[in-house]
Short mmCIF file of C-alpha atoms in Angstrom, two decimals:
data_model
loop_
_atom_site.label_atom_id
_atom_site.label_comp_id
_atom_site.label_asym_id
_atom_site.label_seq_id
_atom_site.Cartn_x
_atom_site.Cartn_y
_atom_site.Cartn_z
CA MET J 594 -217.80 -7.32 74.12
CA ARG J 595 -217.94 -11.03 74.90
CA LYS J 596 -217.23 -11.80 71.25
CA ASN J 597 -214.15 -9.56 71.28
CA ARG J 598 -212.96 -11.12 74.52
CA ALA J 599 -213.37 -14.62 73.06
CA THR J 600 -211.44 -13.56 69.98
CA ILE J 601 -208.63 -12.14 72.11
CA LEU J 602 -208.47 -15.30 74.20
CA THR J 603 -208.38 -17.43 71.02
CA LEU J 604 -205.54 -15.36 69.59
CA ALA J 605 -203.64 -15.58 72.86
CA GLY J 606 -204.05 -19.33 72.83
CA VAL J 607 -202.78 -19.56 69.26
CA LEU J 608 -199.75 -17.41 70.13
CA LEU J 609 -199.02 -19.56 73.17
CA ILE J 610 -199.17 -22.75 71.11
CA SER J 611 -196.99 -21.17 68.40
CA ASN J 612 -194.38 -20.18 70.97
CA VAL J 613 -194.35 -23.69 72.41
CA VAL J 614 -193.91 -25.18 68.93
CA LEU J 615 -191.15 -22.69 68.12
CA LEU J 616 -189.36 -23.45 71.38
CA THR J 617 -189.61 -27.18 70.66
CA ILE J 618 -188.10 -26.68 67.20
CA LEU J 619 -185.27 -24.56 68.59
CA VAL J 620 -184.48 -27.10 71.30
CA SER J 621 -184.56 -29.96 68.79
CA THR J 622 -182.35 -28.03 66.40
CA ASN J 623 -179.80 -27.31 69.13
CA MET J 624 -179.80 -30.94 70.18
CA LEU J 625 -179.29 -32.03 66.59
CA SER J 626 -176.47 -29.56 66.01
CA GLU J 627 -174.49 -31.16 68.82
CA GLY J 628 -174.30 -34.35 66.77
CA ASP J 629 -173.62 -32.70 63.43
CA VAL J 630 -170.68 -34.12 61.53
CA ALA J 631 -168.22 -31.89 59.70
CA ILE J 632 -167.02 -32.97 56.27
CA GLY J 633 -163.29 -32.59 55.69
CA LYS J 634 -161.28 -32.57 52.49
CA ALA J 635 -159.61 -35.37 50.61
CA ALA J 636 -155.96 -35.78 51.61
CA PRO J 637 -154.49 -38.53 49.41
CA ARG J 638 -151.25 -40.02 50.70
CA GLY J 639 -148.97 -42.91 50.01
CA ALA J 640 -147.74 -44.40 46.78
CA PRO J 641 -149.90 -44.73 43.65
CA VAL J 642 -151.65 -48.04 43.09
CA ASN J 643 -149.70 -50.08 40.56
CA LEU J 644 -151.68 -50.49 37.33
CA PRO J 645 -150.10 -51.86 34.15
CA VAL J 646 -149.88 -49.88 30.92
CA LEU J 647 -152.68 -51.20 28.72
CA LYS J 648 -152.92 -50.39 25.00
CA GLY J 649 -154.55 -51.69 21.83
CA GLY J 650 -157.84 -52.55 23.50
CA ALA J 651 -156.21 -54.73 26.16
CA ILE J 652 -158.29 -55.75 29.19
CA LEU J 653 -156.71 -56.78 32.49
CA PRO J 654 -158.23 -60.06 33.75
CA ALA J 655 -160.15 -59.65 36.99
CA ASN J 656 -157.85 -62.00 38.89
CA GLN J 657 -155.01 -59.52 38.23
CA TRP J 658 -156.86 -56.46 39.54
CA PRO J 659 -155.37 -54.59 42.51
CA ASP J 660 -156.96 -54.90 45.94
CA ALA J 661 -159.78 -52.35 46.06
CA CYS J 662 -158.86 -51.56 49.67
CA SER J 663 -155.47 -50.22 48.51
CA PHE J 664 -157.11 -47.09 47.09
CA VAL J 665 -158.32 -45.66 50.43
CA ASP J 666 -156.64 -46.09 53.81
CA GLN J 667 -157.83 -45.21 57.31
CA GLU J 668 -155.90 -41.94 57.52
CA GLU J 669 -157.53 -40.78 54.30
CA ILE J 670 -160.95 -41.58 55.76
CA LYS J 671 -160.07 -39.54 58.87
CA ALA J 672 -159.26 -36.57 56.63
CA ILE J 673 -162.75 -36.74 55.14
CA PHE J 674 -164.47 -37.49 58.46
CA PRO J 675 -162.69 -35.77 61.39
CA GLY J 676 -163.67 -37.53 64.60
CA VAL J 677 -164.44 -40.87 62.96
CA LYS J 678 -163.84 -43.98 65.08
CA ASN J 679 -163.79 -47.76 64.76
CA ILE J 680 -162.85 -47.91 61.09
CA GLU J 681 -162.85 -51.43 59.71
CA GLN J 682 -162.36 -52.62 56.17
CA GLU J 683 -163.13 -55.87 54.39
CA SER J 684 -162.06 -57.01 50.93
CA ARG J 685 -164.80 -58.80 49.03
CA PRO J 686 -164.75 -60.90 45.87
CA ILE J 687 -166.40 -59.73 42.69
CA ASN J 688 -167.36 -61.53 39.50
CA ALA J 689 -166.61 -59.48 36.40
CA LEU J 690 -168.42 -61.75 33.96
CA SER J 691 -171.25 -59.92 32.15
CA ILE J 692 -174.62 -61.56 31.43
CA LYS J 693 -173.81 -61.55 27.72
CA GLU J 694 -170.51 -63.33 28.33
CA PHE J 695 -172.15 -65.81 30.72
CA ALA J 696 -174.80 -66.65 28.12
CA ALA J 697 -172.08 -67.31 25.54
CA ASP J 698 -169.98 -69.46 27.89
CA SER J 699 -171.13 -70.26 31.43
CA SER J 700 -168.03 -72.28 32.35
CA TRP J 701 -166.05 -70.96 35.32
CA LYS J 702 -162.86 -69.04 34.56
CA GLU J 703 -160.36 -67.76 37.09
CA SER J 704 -159.77 -64.65 34.97
CA VAL J 705 -163.29 -63.28 35.52
CA ARG J 706 -163.17 -63.29 39.33
CA SER J 707 -161.34 -60.88 41.61
CA GLU J 708 -160.94 -61.96 45.22
CA SER J 709 -160.62 -58.34 46.37
CA GLY J 710 -162.38 -56.32 43.69
CA GLN J 711 -164.61 -54.59 46.25
CA CYS J 712 -163.80 -53.00 49.59
CA LEU J 713 -166.34 -52.30 52.31
CA TYR J 714 -165.49 -49.82 55.07
CA SER J 715 -167.58 -49.54 58.24
CA MET J 716 -167.09 -46.76 60.79
CA ARG J 717 -168.70 -44.81 63.61
CA LEU J 718 -169.21 -41.08 63.17
CA PRO J 719 -169.90 -38.60 66.01
CA GLY J 720 -173.48 -39.07 67.20
CA GLU J 721 -173.68 -42.75 66.25
CA THR J 722 -173.86 -45.39 68.97
CA TYR J 723 -172.31 -48.07 66.74
CA SER J 724 -170.56 -48.34 63.37
CA SER J 725 -173.57 -47.66 61.15
CA THR J 726 -171.80 -45.58 58.50
CA GLN J 727 -170.50 -47.49 55.49
CA PHE J 728 -168.48 -46.59 52.42
CA TRP J 729 -167.74 -49.00 49.60
CA LEU J 730 -165.53 -49.03 46.53
CA ARG J 731 -165.97 -51.50 43.67
CA ILE J 732 -163.66 -51.94 40.69
CA GLU J 733 -165.68 -52.33 37.49
CA ALA J 734 -162.90 -52.77 34.94
CA VAL J 735 -159.19 -52.25 34.27
CA ALA J 736 -158.43 -51.80 30.59
CA ASP J 737 -156.96 -49.69 27.82
CA PRO J 738 -158.09 -46.10 28.69
CA LYS J 739 -159.45 -45.65 25.15
CA LEU J 740 -161.60 -48.74 25.59
CA ILE J 741 -162.82 -47.48 28.97
CA VAL J 742 -163.83 -44.15 27.39
CA SER J 743 -165.70 -45.86 24.55
CA TYR J 744 -167.47 -48.25 26.91
CA VAL J 745 -168.61 -45.54 29.33
CA ASP J 746 -169.80 -43.23 26.54
CA ARG J 747 -171.74 -45.97 24.75
CA ALA J 748 -173.16 -47.61 27.86
CA ALA J 749 -174.52 -44.22 29.01
CA LEU J 750 -174.27 -45.21 32.66
CA GLY J 751 -175.83 -42.91 35.23
CA THR J 752 -178.14 -39.92 35.06
CA SER J 753 -175.85 -36.90 35.03
CA THR J 754 -172.22 -36.06 34.43
CA GLU J 755 -170.39 -34.71 37.45
CA ASP J 756 -166.99 -33.16 38.11
CA ALA J 757 -165.37 -34.91 41.06
CA GLY J 758 -161.95 -33.33 40.67
CA GLY J 759 -159.22 -35.71 39.61
CA ALA J 760 -161.33 -38.31 37.83
CA ASP J 761 -161.62 -38.10 34.04
CA ARG J 762 -165.41 -38.39 34.20
CA CYS J 763 -168.09 -39.39 36.69
CA VAL J 764 -171.82 -40.03 36.52
CA ILE J 765 -174.32 -40.44 39.34
CA ILE J 766 -176.21 -43.72 39.40
CA GLY J 767 -179.55 -43.25 41.15
CA LEU J 768 -180.99 -40.00 42.49
CA HIS J 769 -181.76 -40.55 46.18
CA GLU J 770 -178.99 -42.63 47.72
CA GLY J 771 -176.86 -42.33 44.64
CA SER J 772 -173.48 -43.85 43.91
CA TRP J 773 -170.78 -42.45 41.64
CA ASN J 774 -169.42 -44.33 38.64
CA CYS J 775 -166.09 -42.85 37.54
CA ARG J 776 -163.20 -43.47 35.20
CA LYS J 777 -159.59 -42.43 35.56
CA GLY J 778 -157.09 -43.69 33.01
CA PRO J 779 -157.35 -47.50 32.85
CA LEU J 780 -159.65 -47.79 35.88
CA LEU J 781 -163.45 -47.83 35.96
CA PHE J 782 -164.86 -47.84 39.49
CA THR J 783 -167.98 -47.13 41.54
CA VAL J 784 -168.28 -45.68 45.06
CA GLY J 785 -171.28 -45.50 47.36
CA GLY J 786 -172.36 -45.85 50.96
CA GLN J 787 -174.75 -44.71 53.67
CA THR J 788 -174.90 -43.04 57.06
CA THR J 789 -177.35 -42.20 59.85
CA VAL J 790 -175.84 -38.85 60.85
CA THR J 791 -176.70 -35.25 60.00
CA PHE J 792 -174.02 -33.04 58.52
CA LYS J 793 -172.90 -29.69 59.85
CA GLY J 794 -174.15 -26.69 57.90
CA MET J 795 -175.97 -28.85 55.35
CA PRO J 796 -179.75 -28.28 55.08
CA ALA J 797 -180.25 -31.19 52.67
CA PRO J 798 -181.10 -34.69 53.98
CA ALA J 799 -178.14 -36.93 54.77
CA PRO J 800 -178.42 -39.18 51.67
CA PHE J 801 -178.14 -36.17 49.36
CA VAL J 802 -175.25 -34.67 51.31
CA TRP J 803 -173.50 -38.05 51.18
CA ARG J 804 -174.03 -38.18 47.41
CA ASP J 805 -173.14 -34.56 46.61
CA GLU J 806 -170.51 -33.67 49.23
CA VAL J 807 -168.99 -36.85 50.70
CA LEU J 808 -168.55 -39.17 47.72
CA PRO J 809 -166.64 -36.59 45.63
CA GLU J 810 -163.98 -36.47 48.38
CA PHE J 811 -163.58 -40.23 48.15
CA VAL J 812 -163.39 -40.01 44.35
CA ARG J 813 -160.59 -37.42 44.65
CA THR J 814 -158.75 -39.73 47.03
CA ILE J 815 -159.00 -42.70 44.68
CA ALA J 816 -158.22 -40.74 41.51
CA ALA J 817 -155.02 -39.39 43.07
CA LYS J 818 -153.72 -42.98 43.35
CA ILE J 819 -153.92 -43.53 39.58
CA LYS J 820 -151.02 -42.16 37.57
#
């Protein structure tokens, strides 16, 4: 009898602890859901970015590249992230000289440097106390589309081919906090970023949701600017 009573008390204790744990999980889940961020859809607007017609293997010098920030504006970011605040953008220089080219000739050339070849966007999403979400766009090359295709295919960049809608081809670089390397016509570009938020209705961790759900919307926005 005492053994049965001890067993019953043990089971009751286990059930009580289980209920407490379950209640804690439910409360935590509800608290998290209040800060969940919805992902919108790409809504490209404005005029296309002016890119020259390049043929016969022509390569546009880096100092003639368009400003990377011209491919995504603040209203387009708001379409992807409803409720976003404090959007700021910064153009950054980029050096397009490859290691092989540098080894052949290390002298400085204006044509291999773009003063605005990369754009960094910082913003604050619902649930963040400061602007800790970042998105970036980097131009990799502007050249004859046939040359871009040959380069991407031979270089075998990335780990898997993805359909981002609008781009001619994209590959994911890295698996965890991956970035997307894409080509559209004469433009080869890469997009990436990071965030601290959780996303509404998405069971996967934020870095994977950013890679698989968010970045494709930015790719669609950029690709729509290239005619």
